[in-house]
Coordinates of C-alpha atoms in Angstrom, one line a residue:
X274 CA -84.8 104.9 208.8
X275 CA -85.2 102.7 205.8
X276 CA -83.5 99.3 206.3
X277 CA -82.6 96.7 203.7
X278 CA -85.8 94.5 204.2
X279 CA -88.1 97.6 204.0
X280 CA -86.3 98.9 200.9
X281 CA -86.7 95.4 199.4
X282 CA -90.4 95.5 200.0
X283 CA -90.8 98.9 198.4
X284 CA -88.7 97.8 195.4
X285 CA -90.9 94.7 195.0
X286 CA -94.0 96.8 195.2
X287 CA -92.6 99.1 192.5
X288 CA -91.7 96.1 190.3
X289 CA -95.2 94.7 190.7
X290 CA -96.8 97.8 189.3
X291 CA -94.5 97.9 186.4
X292 CA -95.0 94.3 185.5
X293 CA -98.7 94.9 186.0
X294 CA -98.8 97.4 183.2
X295 CA -98.5 100.7 185.1
X296 CA -95.2 102.2 184.0
X297 CA -95.6 106.0 184.6
X298 CA -93.7 106.7 187.9
X299 CA -96.1 109.4 189.0
X300 CA -99.1 107.1 188.4
X301 CA -97.4 104.3 190.4
X302 CA -96.8 106.6 193.3
X303 CA -100.3 108.0 193.1
X304 CA -101.9 104.5 193.2
X305 CA -99.6 103.5 196.1
X306 CA -100.6 106.7 197.8
X307 CA -104.3 105.8 197.5
X308 CA -103.8 102.4 198.9
X309 CA -101.6 103.8 201.8
X310 CA -104.4 106.3 202.5
X311 CA -107.0 103.5 202.6
X312 CA -104.9 101.6 205.2
X313 CA -104.2 104.8 207.2
X314 CA -107.9 105.5 207.4
X315 CA -108.5 102.0 208.9
X316 CA -105.6 102.4 211.3
X317 CA -106.9 105.7 212.5
X318 CA -110.4 104.2 212.9
X319 CA -109.0 101.3 214.9
X320 CA -107.1 103.7 217.1
X321 CA -110.2 105.8 217.8
X322 CA -112.3 102.7 218.5
X323 CA -109.8 101.6 221.2
X324 CA -109.8 105.1 222.7
X325 CA -113.6 105.0 222.7
X326 CA -113.6 101.7 224.6
X327 CA -111.1 103.0 227.1
X328 CA -112.7 106.5 227.7
X329 CA -116.3 106.0 226.7
X330 CA -116.0 109.1 224.5
X331 CA -117.6 108.7 221.0
X332 CA -115.8 109.9 217.8
X333 CA -116.9 110.7 214.3
X334 CA -116.7 107.4 212.4
X335 CA -115.2 107.2 209.0
X336 CA -117.0 104.1 208.1
X337 CA -120.8 103.6 208.5
X338 CA -122.3 100.3 209.7
X339 CA -122.9 99.3 206.1
X340 CA -119.3 100.1 205.1
X341 CA -117.4 97.9 207.5
X342 CA -116.5 95.5 204.6
X343 CA -114.5 98.3 202.8
X344 CA -112.1 98.7 205.7
X345 CA -108.5 97.7 204.9
X346 CA -108.3 94.9 207.5
X347 CA -111.5 93.4 206.0
X348 CA -111.1 93.6 202.3
X349 CA -107.5 92.5 202.4
X350 CA -108.7 89.0 203.2
X351 CA -111.0 88.7 200.2
X352 CA -110.3 86.8 197.0
X353 CA -108.4 88.9 194.6
X354 CA -111.3 89.4 192.1
X355 CA -113.6 90.5 195.0
X356 CA -110.8 92.7 196.5
X357 CA -110.4 94.6 193.2
X358 CA -114.1 95.1 192.9
X359 CA -114.4 96.5 196.5
X360 CA -111.5 98.8 196.1
X361 CA -112.4 100.1 192.7
X362 CA -116.2 100.4 193.2
X363 CA -116.5 101.3 196.9
X364 CA -113.2 102.3 198.5
X365 CA -112.3 104.9 195.8
X366 CA -115.8 106.5 195.9
X367 CA -115.5 106.7 199.7
X368 CA -112.3 108.8 199.3
X369 CA -114.4 111.5 197.6
X370 CA -116.8 111.8 200.5
X371 CA -114.7 111.0 203.5
X372 CA -114.7 113.7 206.3
X373 CA -113.1 114.1 209.6
X374 CA -109.4 113.2 210.0
X375 CA -107.7 113.1 206.7
X376 CA -110.1 115.7 205.2
X377 CA -107.0 117.5 203.8
X378 CA -107.4 115.0 200.9
X379 CA -111.0 115.7 200.3
X380 CA -110.4 118.3 197.6
X381 CA -107.9 116.2 195.8
X382 CA -109.8 112.9 196.0
X383 CA -112.8 114.1 193.9
X384 CA -111.2 112.8 190.7
X385 CA -109.4 109.8 192.2
X386 CA -109.4 106.9 189.9
X387 CA -108.3 103.3 190.5
X388 CA -105.9 102.5 187.6
X389 CA -105.3 98.9 188.8
X390 CA -107.1 96.7 186.4
X391 CA -105.6 93.3 187.2
X392 CA -106.8 91.4 190.3
X393 CA -103.4 89.9 190.7
X394 CA -101.7 93.3 190.9
X395 CA -104.3 94.5 193.4
X396 CA -103.7 91.5 195.6
X397 CA -99.9 91.9 195.4
X398 CA -100.1 95.7 196.1
X399 CA -102.4 95.2 199.1
X400 CA -100.1 92.5 200.5
X401 CA -97.0 94.6 200.1
X402 CA -98.5 97.7 201.6
X403 CA -99.8 95.8 204.5
X404 CA -96.2 94.9 205.4
X405 CA -95.1 98.6 205.4
X406 CA -94.8 100.0 209.0
X407 CA -97.4 102.8 208.5
X408 CA -98.2 102.7 212.2
X409 CA -94.6 103.7 213.0
X410 CA -94.5 107.4 213.1
X411 CA -90.7 107.5 213.0
X412 CA -90.5 105.5 209.8
X413 CA -93.4 106.7 207.7
X414 CA -91.8 109.9 206.5
X415 CA -88.5 108.1 205.5
X416 CA -90.6 105.4 203.8
X417 CA -92.5 107.8 201.6
X418 CA -89.3 109.7 200.8
X419 CA -87.7 106.5 199.6
X420 CA -90.8 105.9 197.4
X421 CA -90.5 109.5 196.0
X422 CA -86.8 108.9 195.3
X423 CA -87.9 106.6 192.5
X424 CA -89.2 109.6 190.5
X425 CA -86.4 109.6 188.0
X426 CA -88.2 111.5 185.1
X427 CA -88.9 115.2 184.9
X428 CA -92.4 116.4 184.8
X429 CA -93.9 119.0 182.4
X430 CA -93.2 122.7 182.6
X431 CA -89.7 122.2 184.0
X432 CA -90.8 120.4 187.2
X433 CA -88.3 118.0 188.8
X434 CA -87.5 116.9 192.2
X435 CA -85.1 119.1 194.2
X436 CA -82.2 117.1 195.8
X437 CA -82.9 116.6 199.5
X438 CA -79.5 117.7 200.6
X439 CA -79.9 121.0 198.7
X440 CA -83.3 121.5 200.4
X441 CA -81.8 120.8 203.8
X442 CA -79.0 123.4 203.3
X443 CA -81.6 126.0 202.3
X444 CA -83.8 125.3 205.3
X445 CA -80.8 125.3 207.7
X446 CA -79.6 128.7 206.3
X447 CA -82.9 130.4 207.0
X448 CA -83.3 128.5 210.3
X449 CA -87.2 128.4 210.6
X450 CA -88.8 128.9 214.0
X451 CA -91.8 127.3 215.7
X452 CA -93.9 130.4 215.1
X453 CA -93.2 130.7 211.4
X454 CA -95.7 130.3 208.6
X455 CA -93.9 128.4 205.8
X456 CA -95.0 128.2 202.2
X457 CA -93.9 126.8 198.8
X458 CA -95.8 128.4 195.9
X459 CA -95.0 125.5 193.5
X460 CA -94.7 122.6 196.0
X461 CA -94.7 119.5 193.8
X462 CA -94.2 116.6 196.2
X463 CA -93.7 119.0 199.2
X464 CA -90.0 118.3 199.6
X465 CA -89.3 121.8 201.1
X466 CA -92.1 121.6 203.5
X467 CA -91.3 118.1 204.8
X468 CA -87.6 118.9 205.3
X469 CA -88.6 122.1 207.1
X470 CA -90.8 120.0 209.4
X471 CA -87.9 117.5 210.0
X472 CA -85.6 120.4 210.8
X473 CA -88.1 121.8 213.4
X474 CA -88.5 118.4 215.0
X475 CA -84.7 118.3 215.5
X476 CA -84.5 121.8 216.7
X477 CA -87.4 121.4 219.2
X478 CA -86.4 118.1 220.7
X479 CA -84.9 117.9 224.2
X480 CA -81.8 115.6 224.7
X481 CA -84.2 113.1 226.4
X482 CA -86.4 113.1 223.3
X483 CA -83.6 111.9 220.9
X484 CA -83.7 108.2 220.2
X485 CA -80.5 106.6 218.8
X486 CA -80.5 103.3 217.0
X487 CA -77.7 101.4 215.3
X488 CA -78.7 99.3 212.2
X489 CA -76.8 97.3 209.7
X490 CA -77.0 98.8 206.1
X491 CA -77.1 96.9 202.8
X492 CA -73.3 96.7 202.8
X493 CA -73.1 95.2 206.2
X494 CA -71.7 98.4 207.8
X495 CA -73.1 99.8 211.1
X496 CA -75.0 103.1 210.8
X497 CA -76.3 105.2 213.6
X498 CA -79.8 106.8 213.1
X499 CA -81.4 109.4 215.3
X500 CA -85.1 110.1 215.6
X501 CA -86.6 113.2 217.3
X502 CA -89.9 113.3 219.1
X503 CA -90.3 117.1 219.0
X504 CA -91.4 117.2 222.6
X505 CA -90.9 121.0 222.7
X506 CA -93.4 121.4 219.9
X507 CA -96.3 120.2 222.0
X508 CA -97.5 123.7 223.0
X509 CA -97.5 124.7 219.3
X510 CA -98.9 121.5 217.9
X511 CA -102.2 123.0 216.5
X512 CA -100.2 125.7 214.6
X513 CA -97.8 123.1 213.3
X514 CA -100.6 120.7 212.2
X515 CA -102.9 123.2 210.6
X516 CA -101.3 126.5 209.7
X517 CA -97.6 126.3 209.6
X518 CA -97.2 124.6 206.2
X519 CA -98.8 125.8 203.0
X520 CA -98.2 124.3 199.6
X521 CA -99.7 125.4 196.2
X522 CA -99.7 123.6 192.9
X523 CA -102.1 123.1 190.0
X524 CA -101.3 119.4 189.4
X525 CA -103.8 117.3 191.3
X526 CA -101.5 114.3 191.3
X527 CA -98.7 116.3 192.8
X528 CA -101.0 117.7 195.5
X529 CA -102.2 114.2 196.5
X530 CA -98.6 113.1 196.8
X531 CA -97.6 116.3 198.7
X532 CA -100.5 116.0 201.2
X533 CA -99.6 112.3 201.8
X534 CA -95.9 113.2 202.2
X535 CA -96.6 115.7 204.9
X536 CA -99.1 113.5 206.7
X537 CA -96.7 110.6 206.6
X538 CA -94.0 112.8 208.1
X539 CA -96.3 113.8 211.0
X540 CA -98.2 117.0 210.0
X541 CA -101.8 116.1 210.6
X542 CA -103.7 118.6 208.4
X543 CA -101.3 120.5 206.1
X544 CA -102.7 123.4 204.1
X545 CA -102.2 122.1 200.6
X546 CA -104.0 124.1 198.0
X547 CA -105.0 123.4 194.4
X548 CA -104.1 126.8 192.8
X549 CA -101.8 128.4 190.2
X550 CA -100.1 131.1 192.4
X551 CA -99.3 133.2 189.3
X552 CA -103.0 133.5 188.3
X553 CA -105.2 136.4 189.1
X554 CA -107.6 133.8 190.5
X555 CA -105.2 133.1 193.3
X556 CA -105.8 136.5 195.0
X557 CA -109.5 136.1 194.4
X558 CA -109.7 132.6 196.0
X559 CA -107.1 133.1 198.7
X560 CA -107.0 136.8 199.5
X561 CA -105.3 136.1 202.9
X562 CA -102.6 133.9 201.3
X563 CA -101.6 135.9 198.2
X564 CA -100.0 138.9 200.0
X565 CA -98.1 139.6 203.2
X566 CA -98.9 136.1 204.5
X567 CA -95.8 134.1 205.2
X568 CA -92.6 134.5 207.2
X569 CA -90.6 131.9 205.3
X570 CA -90.9 130.7 201.7
X571 CA -88.8 128.0 200.1
X572 CA -89.1 127.4 196.4
X573 CA -87.7 125.8 193.2
X574 CA -90.3 127.2 190.7
X575 CA -90.6 125.9 187.1
X576 CA -87.8 127.2 185.0
X577 CA -89.1 127.1 181.6
X578 CA -92.2 128.3 179.8
X579 CA -94.1 131.5 179.5
X580 CA -97.6 132.5 180.4
X581 CA -100.3 134.6 178.7
X582 CA -100.3 138.0 180.4
X583 CA -104.0 137.9 180.6
X584 CA -103.8 134.9 183.0
X585 CA -101.2 136.5 185.3
X586 CA -102.2 138.5 188.4
X587 CA -101.9 142.2 187.4
X588 CA -100.2 142.9 190.8
X589 CA -97.3 140.7 189.8
X590 CA -97.0 142.4 186.4
X591 CA -96.7 145.7 188.1
X592 CA -93.6 144.4 189.8
X593 CA -92.1 142.8 186.6
X594 CA -93.8 143.0 183.2
X595 CA -92.9 139.7 181.6
X596 CA -94.2 136.3 180.5
X597 CA -91.3 134.3 181.9
X598 CA -92.4 132.1 184.8
X599 CA -89.0 132.2 186.6
X600 CA -89.2 136.0 186.9
X601 CA -92.9 136.0 187.8
X602 CA -92.5 133.5 190.6
X603 CA -89.7 135.6 192.2
X604 CA -92.0 138.6 192.1
X605 CA -95.0 136.7 193.5
X606 CA -92.9 135.2 196.3
X607 CA -92.0 138.7 197.4
X608 CA -95.6 139.6 197.4
X609 CA -96.5 136.5 199.5
X610 CA -93.9 137.3 202.1
X611 CA -94.7 139.4 205.2
X612 CA -92.4 142.4 205.7
X613 CA -89.2 141.1 207.3
X614 CA -90.0 137.6 206.0
X615 CA -87.3 135.5 204.3
X616 CA -87.1 133.4 201.2
X617 CA -84.6 131.0 199.6
X618 CA -85.4 130.5 195.8
X619 CA -83.6 128.4 193.3
X620 CA -83.4 130.3 189.9
X621 CA -81.8 129.6 186.6
X622 CA -78.6 131.6 186.0
X623 CA -80.4 133.7 183.4
X624 CA -82.3 135.4 186.1
X625 CA -78.9 136.7 187.5
X626 CA -77.6 138.3 184.3
X627 CA -80.4 138.5 181.7
X628 CA -80.2 141.8 179.9
X629 CA -83.9 142.3 179.1
X630 CA -85.8 145.1 180.8
X631 CA -87.8 142.6 182.9
X632 CA -84.7 140.9 184.2
X633 CA -83.0 144.2 185.2
X634 CA -86.3 145.5 186.6
X635 CA -86.6 142.4 188.9
X636 CA -83.0 142.5 190.1
X637 CA -83.3 146.2 190.8
X638 CA -86.3 145.5 192.9
X639 CA -84.4 142.8 194.8
X640 CA -81.5 145.1 195.6
X641 CA -83.2 148.5 196.0
X642 CA -86.4 147.5 197.9
X643 CA -85.3 144.4 199.8
X644 CA -82.2 142.9 201.4
X645 CA -80.6 140.5 199.0
X646 CA -78.7 138.6 201.6
X647 CA -76.8 136.1 199.5
X648 CA -76.3 134.5 196.0
X649 CA -75.1 130.9 196.0
X650 CA -73.9 129.6 192.7
X651 CA -74.7 125.9 192.2
X652 CA -72.8 123.5 190.0
X653 CA -74.5 122.8 186.7
X654 CA -74.9 119.0 187.4
X655 CA -76.9 119.4 190.6
X656 CA -80.2 118.6 188.9
X657 CA -79.0 115.7 186.8
X658 CA -80.4 113.5 185.4
X659 CA -83.4 115.8 185.1
X660 CA -81.6 118.8 183.7
X661 CA -78.1 120.2 183.2
X662 CA -79.1 123.9 183.6
X663 CA -76.9 126.1 185.7
X664 CA -78.7 127.5 188.7
X665 CA -78.3 129.7 191.8
X666 CA -80.0 130.2 195.2
X667 CA -81.2 133.7 196.1
X668 CA -81.6 134.5 199.8
X669 CA -83.8 137.5 200.4
X670 CA -85.3 139.4 203.3
X671 CA -88.4 141.4 202.3
X672 CA -88.3 145.1 202.9
X673 CA -84.9 145.4 204.5
X674 CA -82.0 147.3 202.9
X675 CA -79.2 145.9 200.8
X676 CA -75.7 147.3 201.3
X677 CA -73.5 144.3 200.6
X678 CA -74.4 140.9 199.1
X679 CA -72.7 137.6 200.2
X680 CA -71.7 135.4 197.3
X681 CA -70.7 131.7 197.6
X682 CA -69.3 129.5 194.8
X683 CA -70.5 126.0 195.6
X684 CA -68.3 123.7 193.5
X685 CA -69.1 120.3 195.0
X686 CA -72.3 119.0 196.7
X687 CA -71.1 115.6 197.7
X688 CA -72.2 113.8 194.5
X689 CA -70.7 113.4 191.1
X690 CA -72.1 115.9 188.6
X691 CA -72.9 113.4 185.9
X692 CA -76.3 111.6 185.3
X693 CA -75.3 108.9 187.9
X694 CA -74.9 111.3 190.8
X695 CA -72.9 108.9 192.8
X696 CA -71.7 109.9 196.3
X697 CA -68.2 111.4 196.5
X698 CA -66.0 112.9 199.3
X699 CA -65.9 116.5 198.0
X700 CA -68.7 118.5 199.6
X701 CA -68.8 122.2 200.1
X702 CA -72.3 122.3 201.7
X703 CA -71.3 122.0 205.4
X704 CA -68.8 124.8 204.9
X705 CA -71.3 127.0 203.0
X706 CA -74.0 126.6 205.7
X707 CA -71.5 127.4 208.5
X708 CA -70.0 130.4 206.6
X709 CA -73.5 131.8 205.9
X710 CA -74.5 131.6 209.5
X711 CA -71.3 133.2 210.7
X712 CA -70.9 135.7 207.9
X713 CA -69.8 139.2 209.1
X714 CA -70.5 142.3 207.1
X715 CA -67.5 144.0 208.6
X716 CA -65.4 141.7 206.4
X717 CA -67.1 143.3 203.4
X718 CA -65.1 146.6 203.8
X719 CA -61.9 145.0 205.0
X720 CA -58.9 143.5 203.4
X721 CA -60.2 140.1 204.5
X722 CA -62.8 140.2 201.7
X723 CA -60.9 138.0 199.3
X724 CA -62.8 137.7 196.0
X725 CA -60.6 134.8 194.9
X726 CA -62.2 132.6 197.5
X727 CA -65.4 130.6 197.4
X728 CA -67.1 133.1 199.8
X729 CA -66.9 136.9 199.4
X730 CA -68.9 140.1 199.6
X731 CA -69.9 142.5 196.9
X732 CA -71.1 146.1 197.6
X733 CA -74.4 147.4 196.4
X734 CA -72.6 150.1 194.4
X735 CA -70.7 147.5 192.4
X736 CA -73.9 145.7 191.7
X737 CA -75.6 148.9 190.5
X738 CA -72.6 149.7 188.4
X739 CA -73.0 146.4 186.6
X740 CA -76.7 146.9 185.8
X741 CA -77.7 144.8 188.8
X742 CA -75.9 141.7 187.4
X743 CA -75.8 139.0 190.1
X744 CA -73.7 136.3 188.4
X745 CA -70.8 135.2 190.5
X746 CA -68.4 135.3 187.6
X747 CA -68.9 139.1 187.3
X748 CA -67.3 139.6 190.7
X749 CA -65.1 136.6 191.5
X750 CA -61.5 137.3 190.8
X751 CA -59.1 134.8 189.3
X752 CA -55.6 134.4 190.5
X753 CA -53.1 134.3 187.6
X754 CA -49.7 132.7 188.0
X755 CA -46.9 133.6 185.8
X756 CA -45.6 130.5 183.9
X757 CA -41.8 130.5 183.5
X758 CA -40.6 128.8 180.3
X759 CA -37.0 127.8 179.4
X760 CA -35.1 129.8 176.8
X761 CA -35.6 128.2 173.3
X762 CA -31.8 127.7 173.0
X763 CA -31.7 125.9 176.3
X764 CA -34.6 123.6 175.2
X765 CA -32.7 122.9 171.9
X766 CA -29.5 122.0 173.8
X767 CA -31.5 119.6 176.0
X768 CA -33.1 117.9 173.0
X769 CA -29.6 117.5 171.3
X770 CA -28.2 116.0 174.5
X771 CA -31.1 113.6 174.7
X772 CA -30.6 112.7 171.0
X773 CA -26.9 112.0 171.7
X774 CA -27.7 109.7 174.6
X775 CA -30.2 107.7 172.4
X776 CA -27.6 107.4 169.6
X777 CA -24.9 106.2 172.1
X778 CA -27.3 103.7 173.6
X779 CA -28.1 102.3 170.1
X780 CA -24.4 102.0 169.2
X781 CA -23.9 100.1 172.5
X782 CA -26.6 97.7 171.6
X783 CA -25.1 97.1 168.0
X784 CA -21.7 96.3 169.5
X785 CA -23.3 93.7 171.8
X786 CA -25.0 91.9 168.9

């Protein structure tokens, strides 16, 4: 949980970077990530040193005898000029060579650069980060999420942060299991993967492992928070820590942030890969990851842009011949799934009704060669302030058969649909999740299938007859009410009567004057 004082410390840290001349939000988070990592390395070293003293068992040290001065608890006491020099000239180079625990960062640290140039900023940043409860496993994930919530500008190529409550709904609807292998082919900050891990922690915690705490929020109101220790995950811990979560991106900054996000949430060695999953080089570099590899895939791929066909994996182009990234990602996700695996993908509405040959080819593939479980239409303001594009979520099971598709018209997500996105009471998400889990295909062929409601079924035959159009407006029925108007002569009589009343009132006033 993030309390008022902790939020205040993070806000102050953010302000320090901005006033110190580092204004790009991604750069700020990246630099904070580096410093958090430096402190975590020292905390892990201290933990292992204590364990060695207690058990007599040696461990692989992260810091040599001549590197003790670059440990966090040492350099933080130096004068600010010396502190900056140590961090810039010795700590950052060590990131590129570090091994052992935390080696998940090794690939992404090779180009790590210290962007902090002012000794006063380094001093303030180190002081602030030293106050953060990084040793508290229940708080670290929330802390990093709050830091990421400050990303208020969209990235290039249509990248933007997916709202956490939308991610949570998608994860709940596919209900991941402890044996799943979960991937995001365009992971960004790893929002889908961290929420999936949080969901599994809740799912695999006994009642005795749930800790409830009441805190006072910023408004002075009491709020109850629950933390889950995941005690039922212990037998699967190696799988969870090393092979359950896979993220891919070709932005090194995003990958560093994604790796730190998962580590802070409690995944020791997440499989975060520097790779464009649409490229032919993906299959060459990761042959075991590019096809039939995962049981669950969650994604919000980049919406805009097109790629040179020469750079795209030919296997994807055989499924859908196009340059549009949103179509290519859907095809690649299907390739990456194991047979019977499930995916939830956010797509722009154009994917649902686009009339090009590629659009129809992809939708035909979804319906004819897989089970298109559901299409959820999202309100157009869900991704504000990043973008106002209308989107939907596709739920697909690879290799199964489609006979009917469940549609849901999500009209409110609990937040206003303007750029401010303030919290409101109207929220269809709990109902949507519950209805998805309890949906019954028997309703699809009964009189209960009311297409005027938010949730309804559409047959495969109807979809084929509409050239595989998947837009909800194609199938949702509108109720028309007959409006009864008065006869024109009756309206005229009423107006004349009103006029007479006004004239009478005026004459009454004149007689009184």
